[in-house]
Coordinates of C-alpha atoms and ligand atoms in Angstrom, one line a residue:
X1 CA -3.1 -13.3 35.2
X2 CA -4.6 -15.5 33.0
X3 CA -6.9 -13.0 30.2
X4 CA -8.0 -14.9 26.8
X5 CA -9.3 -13.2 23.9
X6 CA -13.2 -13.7 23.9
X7 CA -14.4 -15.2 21.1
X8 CA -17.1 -13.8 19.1
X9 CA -20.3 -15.5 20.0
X10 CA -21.7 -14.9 16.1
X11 CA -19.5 -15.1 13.2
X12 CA -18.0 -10.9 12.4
X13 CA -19.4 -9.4 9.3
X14 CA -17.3 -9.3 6.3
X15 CA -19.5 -7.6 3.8
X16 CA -20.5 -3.6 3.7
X17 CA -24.1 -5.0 3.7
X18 CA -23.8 -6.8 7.1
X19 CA -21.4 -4.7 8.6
X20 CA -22.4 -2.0 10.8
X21 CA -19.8 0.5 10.8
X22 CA -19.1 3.2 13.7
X23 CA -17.6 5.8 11.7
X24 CA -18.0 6.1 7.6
X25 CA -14.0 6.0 7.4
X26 CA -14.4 2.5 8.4
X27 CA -16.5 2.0 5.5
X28 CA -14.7 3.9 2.8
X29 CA -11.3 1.4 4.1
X30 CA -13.8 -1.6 4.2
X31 CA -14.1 -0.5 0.3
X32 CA -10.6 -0.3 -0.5
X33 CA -9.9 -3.6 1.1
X34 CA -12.8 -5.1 -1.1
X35 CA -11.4 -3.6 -4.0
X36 CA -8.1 -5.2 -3.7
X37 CA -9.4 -8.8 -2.6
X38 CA -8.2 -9.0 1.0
X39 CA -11.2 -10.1 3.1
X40 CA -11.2 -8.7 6.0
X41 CA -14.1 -9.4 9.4
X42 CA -15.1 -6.0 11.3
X43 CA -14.6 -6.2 14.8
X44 CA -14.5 -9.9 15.3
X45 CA -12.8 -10.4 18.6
X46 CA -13.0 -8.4 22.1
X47 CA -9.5 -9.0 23.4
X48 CA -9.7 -8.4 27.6
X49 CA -7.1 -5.6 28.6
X50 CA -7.3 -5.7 32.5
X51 CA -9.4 -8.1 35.2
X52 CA -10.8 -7.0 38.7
X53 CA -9.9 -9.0 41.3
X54 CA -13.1 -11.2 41.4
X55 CA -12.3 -11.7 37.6
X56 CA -14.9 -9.5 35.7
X57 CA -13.4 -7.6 32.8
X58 CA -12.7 -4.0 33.3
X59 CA -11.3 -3.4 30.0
X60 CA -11.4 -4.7 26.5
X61 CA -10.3 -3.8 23.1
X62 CA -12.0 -4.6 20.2
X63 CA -9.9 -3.6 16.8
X64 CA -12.1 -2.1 14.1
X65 CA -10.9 -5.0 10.9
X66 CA -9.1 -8.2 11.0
X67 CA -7.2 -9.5 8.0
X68 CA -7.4 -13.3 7.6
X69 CA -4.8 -13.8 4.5
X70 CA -2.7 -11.2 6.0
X71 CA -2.9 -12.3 9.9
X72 CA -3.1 -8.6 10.4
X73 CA -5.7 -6.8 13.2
X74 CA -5.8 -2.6 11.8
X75 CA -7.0 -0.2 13.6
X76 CA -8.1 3.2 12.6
X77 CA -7.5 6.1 14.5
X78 CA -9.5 9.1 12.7
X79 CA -10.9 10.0 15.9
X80 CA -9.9 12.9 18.4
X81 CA -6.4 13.3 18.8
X82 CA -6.8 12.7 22.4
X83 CA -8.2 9.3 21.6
X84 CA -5.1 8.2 20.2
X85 CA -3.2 8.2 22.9
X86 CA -5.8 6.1 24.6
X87 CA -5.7 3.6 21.8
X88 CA -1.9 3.8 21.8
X89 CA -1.9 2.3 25.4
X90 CA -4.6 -0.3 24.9
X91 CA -2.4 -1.4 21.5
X92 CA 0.7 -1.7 24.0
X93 CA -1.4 -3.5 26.7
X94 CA -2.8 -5.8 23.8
X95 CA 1.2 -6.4 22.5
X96 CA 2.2 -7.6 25.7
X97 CA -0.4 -9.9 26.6
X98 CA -0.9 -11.0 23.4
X99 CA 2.6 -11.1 21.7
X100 CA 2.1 -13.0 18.6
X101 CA -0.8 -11.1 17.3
X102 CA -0.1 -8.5 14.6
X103 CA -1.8 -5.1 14.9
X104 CA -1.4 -2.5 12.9
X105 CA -2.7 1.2 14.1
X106 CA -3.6 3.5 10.3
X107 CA -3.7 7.0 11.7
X108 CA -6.1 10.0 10.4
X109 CA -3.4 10.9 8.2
X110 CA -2.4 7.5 6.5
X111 CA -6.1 7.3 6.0
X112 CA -6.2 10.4 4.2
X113 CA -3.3 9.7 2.3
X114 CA -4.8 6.3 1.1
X115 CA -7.6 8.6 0.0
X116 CA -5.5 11.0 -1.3
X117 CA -3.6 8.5 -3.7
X118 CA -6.9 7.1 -4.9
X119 CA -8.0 10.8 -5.8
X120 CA -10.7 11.2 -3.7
X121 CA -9.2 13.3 -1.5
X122 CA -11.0 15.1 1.2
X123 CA -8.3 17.8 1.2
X124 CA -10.0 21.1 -0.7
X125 CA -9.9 20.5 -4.7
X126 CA -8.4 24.3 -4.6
X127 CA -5.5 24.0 -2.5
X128 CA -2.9 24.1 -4.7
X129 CA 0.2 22.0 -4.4
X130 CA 3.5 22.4 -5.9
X131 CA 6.8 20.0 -5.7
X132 CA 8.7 20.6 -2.8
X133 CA 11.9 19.3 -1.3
X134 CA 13.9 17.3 -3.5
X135 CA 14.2 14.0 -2.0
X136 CA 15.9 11.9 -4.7
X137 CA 18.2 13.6 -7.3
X138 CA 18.3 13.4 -11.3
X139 CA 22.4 11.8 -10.8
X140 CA 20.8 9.7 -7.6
X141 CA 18.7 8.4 -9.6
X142 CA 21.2 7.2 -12.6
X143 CA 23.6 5.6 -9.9
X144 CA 21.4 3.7 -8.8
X145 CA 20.2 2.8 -12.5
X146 CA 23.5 1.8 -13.2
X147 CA 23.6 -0.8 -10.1
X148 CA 20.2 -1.9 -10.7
X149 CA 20.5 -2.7 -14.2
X150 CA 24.4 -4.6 -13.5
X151 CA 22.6 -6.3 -11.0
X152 CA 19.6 -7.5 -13.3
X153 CA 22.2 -8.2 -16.0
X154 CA 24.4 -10.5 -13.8
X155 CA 21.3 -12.4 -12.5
X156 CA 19.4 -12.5 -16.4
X157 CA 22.9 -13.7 -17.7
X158 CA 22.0 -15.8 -21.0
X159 CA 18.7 -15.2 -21.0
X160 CA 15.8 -12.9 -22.8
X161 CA 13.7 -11.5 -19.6
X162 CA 10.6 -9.5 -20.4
X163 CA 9.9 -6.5 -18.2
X164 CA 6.6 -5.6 -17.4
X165 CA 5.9 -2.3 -17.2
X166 CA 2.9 -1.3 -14.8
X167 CA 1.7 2.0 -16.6
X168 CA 1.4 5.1 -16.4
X169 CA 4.0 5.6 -13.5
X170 CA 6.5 3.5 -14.8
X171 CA 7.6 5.6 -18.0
X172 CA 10.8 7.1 -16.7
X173 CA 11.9 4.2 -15.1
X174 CA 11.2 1.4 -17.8
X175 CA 12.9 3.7 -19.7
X176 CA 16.1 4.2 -18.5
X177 CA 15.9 0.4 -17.0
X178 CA 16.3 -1.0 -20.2
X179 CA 18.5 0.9 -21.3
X180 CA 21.0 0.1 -18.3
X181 CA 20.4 -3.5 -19.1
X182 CA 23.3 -5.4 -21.2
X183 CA 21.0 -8.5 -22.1
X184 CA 18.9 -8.4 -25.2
X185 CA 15.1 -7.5 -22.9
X186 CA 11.5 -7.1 -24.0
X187 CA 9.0 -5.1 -23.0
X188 CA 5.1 -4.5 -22.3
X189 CA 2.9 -2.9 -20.6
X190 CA -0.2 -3.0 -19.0
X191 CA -2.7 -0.7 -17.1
X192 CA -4.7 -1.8 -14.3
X193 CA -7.4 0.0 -12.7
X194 CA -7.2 1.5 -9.3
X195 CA -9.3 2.3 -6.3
X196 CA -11.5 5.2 -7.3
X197 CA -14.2 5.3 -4.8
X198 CA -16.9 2.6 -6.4
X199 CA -17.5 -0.1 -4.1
X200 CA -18.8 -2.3 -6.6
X201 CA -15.2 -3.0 -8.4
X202 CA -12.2 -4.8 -8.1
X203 CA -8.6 -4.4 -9.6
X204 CA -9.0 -5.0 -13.3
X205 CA -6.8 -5.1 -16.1
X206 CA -7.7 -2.1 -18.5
X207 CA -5.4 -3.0 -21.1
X208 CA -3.6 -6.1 -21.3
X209 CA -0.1 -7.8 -22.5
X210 CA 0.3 -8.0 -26.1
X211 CA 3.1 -10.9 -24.8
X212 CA 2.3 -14.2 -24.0
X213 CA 4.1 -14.6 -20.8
X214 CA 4.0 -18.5 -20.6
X215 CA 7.3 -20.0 -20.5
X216 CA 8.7 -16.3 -19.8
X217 CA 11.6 -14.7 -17.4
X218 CA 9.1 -11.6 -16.2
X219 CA 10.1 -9.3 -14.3
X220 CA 7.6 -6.8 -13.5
X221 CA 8.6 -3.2 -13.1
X222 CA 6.9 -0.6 -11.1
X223 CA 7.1 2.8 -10.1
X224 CA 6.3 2.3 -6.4
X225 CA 5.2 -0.2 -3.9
X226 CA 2.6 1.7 -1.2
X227 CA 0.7 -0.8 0.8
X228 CA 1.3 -3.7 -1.3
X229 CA -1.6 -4.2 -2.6
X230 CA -1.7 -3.2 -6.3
X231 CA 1.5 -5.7 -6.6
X232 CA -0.3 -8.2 -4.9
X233 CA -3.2 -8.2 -7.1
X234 CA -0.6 -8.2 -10.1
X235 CA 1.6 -11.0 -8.7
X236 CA -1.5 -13.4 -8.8
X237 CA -2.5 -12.3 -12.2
X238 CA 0.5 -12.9 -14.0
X239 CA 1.3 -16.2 -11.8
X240 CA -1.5 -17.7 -13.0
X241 CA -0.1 -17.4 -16.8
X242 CA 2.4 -19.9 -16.1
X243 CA 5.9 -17.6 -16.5
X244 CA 9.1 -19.2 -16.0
X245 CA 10.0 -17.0 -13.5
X246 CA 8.6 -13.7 -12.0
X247 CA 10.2 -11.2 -10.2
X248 CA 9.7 -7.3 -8.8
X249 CA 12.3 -4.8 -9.5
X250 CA 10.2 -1.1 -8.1
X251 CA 11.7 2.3 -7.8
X252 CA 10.7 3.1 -4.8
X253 CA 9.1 1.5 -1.8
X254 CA 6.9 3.2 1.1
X255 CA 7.8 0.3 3.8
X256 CA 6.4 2.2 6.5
X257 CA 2.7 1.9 5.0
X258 CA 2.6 -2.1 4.2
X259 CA 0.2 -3.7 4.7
X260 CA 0.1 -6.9 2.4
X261 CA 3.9 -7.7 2.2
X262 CA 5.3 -8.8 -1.1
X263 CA 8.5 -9.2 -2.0
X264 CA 10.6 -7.2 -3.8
X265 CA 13.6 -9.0 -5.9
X266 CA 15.4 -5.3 -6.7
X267 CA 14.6 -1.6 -5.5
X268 CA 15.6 1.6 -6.1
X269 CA 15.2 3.8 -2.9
X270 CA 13.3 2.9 0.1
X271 CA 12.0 6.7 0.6
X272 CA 9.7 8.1 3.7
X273 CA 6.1 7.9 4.4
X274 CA 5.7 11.1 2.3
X275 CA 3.8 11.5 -1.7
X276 CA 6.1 11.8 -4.0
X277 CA 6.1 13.2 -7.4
X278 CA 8.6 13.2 -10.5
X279 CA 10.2 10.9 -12.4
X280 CA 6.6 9.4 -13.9
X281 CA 5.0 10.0 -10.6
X282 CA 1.8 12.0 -10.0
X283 CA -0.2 14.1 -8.2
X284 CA -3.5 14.1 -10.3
X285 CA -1.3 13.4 -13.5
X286 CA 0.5 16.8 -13.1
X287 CA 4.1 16.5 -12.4
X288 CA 5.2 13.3 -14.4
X289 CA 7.8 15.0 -15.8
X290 CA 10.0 16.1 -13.2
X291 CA 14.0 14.2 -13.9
X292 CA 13.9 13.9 -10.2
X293 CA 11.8 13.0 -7.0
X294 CA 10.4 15.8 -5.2
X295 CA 7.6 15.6 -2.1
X296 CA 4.2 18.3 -2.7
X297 CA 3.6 21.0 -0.5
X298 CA 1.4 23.5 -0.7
X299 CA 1.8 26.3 -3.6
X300 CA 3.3 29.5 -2.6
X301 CA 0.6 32.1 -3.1
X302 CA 1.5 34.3 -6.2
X303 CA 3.5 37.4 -5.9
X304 CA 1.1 38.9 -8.4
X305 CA -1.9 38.3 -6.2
Ligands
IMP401 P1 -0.2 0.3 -3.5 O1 -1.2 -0.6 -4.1 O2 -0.8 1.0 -2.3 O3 1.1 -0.3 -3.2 O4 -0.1 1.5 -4.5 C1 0.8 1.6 -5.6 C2 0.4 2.6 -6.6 O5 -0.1 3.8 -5.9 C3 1.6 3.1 -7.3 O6 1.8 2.3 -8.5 C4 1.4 4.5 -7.6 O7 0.6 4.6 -8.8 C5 0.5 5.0 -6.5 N1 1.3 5.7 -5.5 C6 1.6 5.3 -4.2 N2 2.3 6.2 -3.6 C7 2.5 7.2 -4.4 C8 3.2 8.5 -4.3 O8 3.8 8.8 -3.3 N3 3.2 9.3 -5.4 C9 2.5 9.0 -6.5 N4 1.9 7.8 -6.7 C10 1.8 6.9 -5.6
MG402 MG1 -13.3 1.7 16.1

């Protein structure tokens, strides 16, 4: 069987203005993509599923966003339950015949939780959450520290790295960090601006370096690495200040939810596709202080009440 992709016959939106979205989750991702940088086209290509015998198409598949920079096709699945499975078959179909195209399915729940993370959640502002389960422990956390900083010693040997501490998630970490580091290390910090629902930014820095990083062994430190994105925005930023190296050393990574992959030189945990809170991490600034890592779930009713 011989089934091409079909090529659009006009070139695919990539703007909010042009694009004419089915469903206004499509719009709000279309946003969050914009935000970061990474174009994406809506819907650009109708990829042929299955042929009747006289060669008409009898089904196609047409995923929502394609990713140019990231060779990535997403599709979003905040539909009917029962659709999914539909999709899920079509996305299997589409593997096979198409093997070296990457696809990646963002169910109703990633979606929320992108949401989520951003603060504009669409879960009710009253429901109350509380840590949960502890998933990484306050004596987990200093072994680790302990390797990590060895590590960053061995590699640093006889030189004067400067870590750069994303803020405001980073505090516990940077913290102990440098203090498991047996080189003589700098630090800074800087805040960047995330995702808050206006379509008209873009990642900014809100407050700068007080170092000049030029010449520089930086290694940036952050709390956790989600889909990739906020990194990504921060990798090109600093590159283009001419450092003499630049590496990643995170806390925690979220593989499961990638989607611009950048590499990370040391890590902490890799943890579960589940929020987190604790150890500088948030859940609408509560919960920073936590000395471990816990997951939320929803507050126990008081006994009070
Ligand atoms: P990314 O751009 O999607 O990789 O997002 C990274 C940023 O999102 C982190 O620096 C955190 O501030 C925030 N974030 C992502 N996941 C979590 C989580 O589970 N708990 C708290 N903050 C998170
Ligand atoms: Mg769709």
């Amino acid at each position: 069987m011989n089934i091409r992709h079909l090529e659009a016959k006009t070139p695919p939106p990539t703007t909010i203005e042009d694009a004419r979205f089915a469903h206004e989750s499509e719009e709000e991702f279309a946003g969050i993509l914009d935000f970061y940088r990474v174009r994406w086209e809506y819907e650009p290509r109708t990829f042929p599923l299955k042929q009747s015998d006289d060669g008409r198409v009898v089904e196609a598949f047409s995923p929502d966003f394609y990713l140019p920079d990231l060779d990535l096709y997403i599709e979003l699945t905040t539909l009917k339950q029962g659709l999914v499975t539909d999709k899920h078959r079509k996305i299997r179909t589409l593997r096979e015949l198409h093997p070296e195209i990457n696809i990646k399915l963002l169910y109703k729940r990633d979606y929320l939780s992108l949401l989520a993370k951003y603060g504009i959640s669409m879960v009710d502002e009253q429901e109350r959450l509380a840590p949960g389960e502890v998933l990484i422990s306050a004596s987990q956390i200093e072994r680790r520290l302990n390797e990590l900083g060895a590590e960053i010693s061995r590699d640093y040997a006889g030189k004067e790295p400067l870590l750069v501490g994303v803020l405001k998630g980073v505090t516990c970490f940077m913290a102990d960090l440098m203090r498991h580091t047996a080189l003589p290390v700098s630090i800074d910090f800087m805040t960047i601006s995330s995702y808050d629902g206006d379509r008209s930014g873009a990642v900014r820095i809100v407050q700068d370096l007080t170092e000049n990083i030029a010449g520089r062994d930086v290694i940036i430190v952050e709390d956790i690495i989600d889909t990739g994105m906020t990194l990504q925005a921060l990798v090109t930023q600093l590159q283009a200040r001419f450092p003499a190296s630049l590496r990643v050393c995170a806390l925690l990574d979220k593989r499961a939810r990638r989607l611009v992959d950048t590499r990370i030189d040391y890590l902490g945990f890799e943890i579960p596709d589940e929020f987190v809170v604790g150890y500088g991490l948030d859940y609408r600034q509560r919960f920073r202080n936590l000395p471990f890592i816990a997951t939320l779930r929803p507050e126990a009713p008081s006994a009070s009440s």
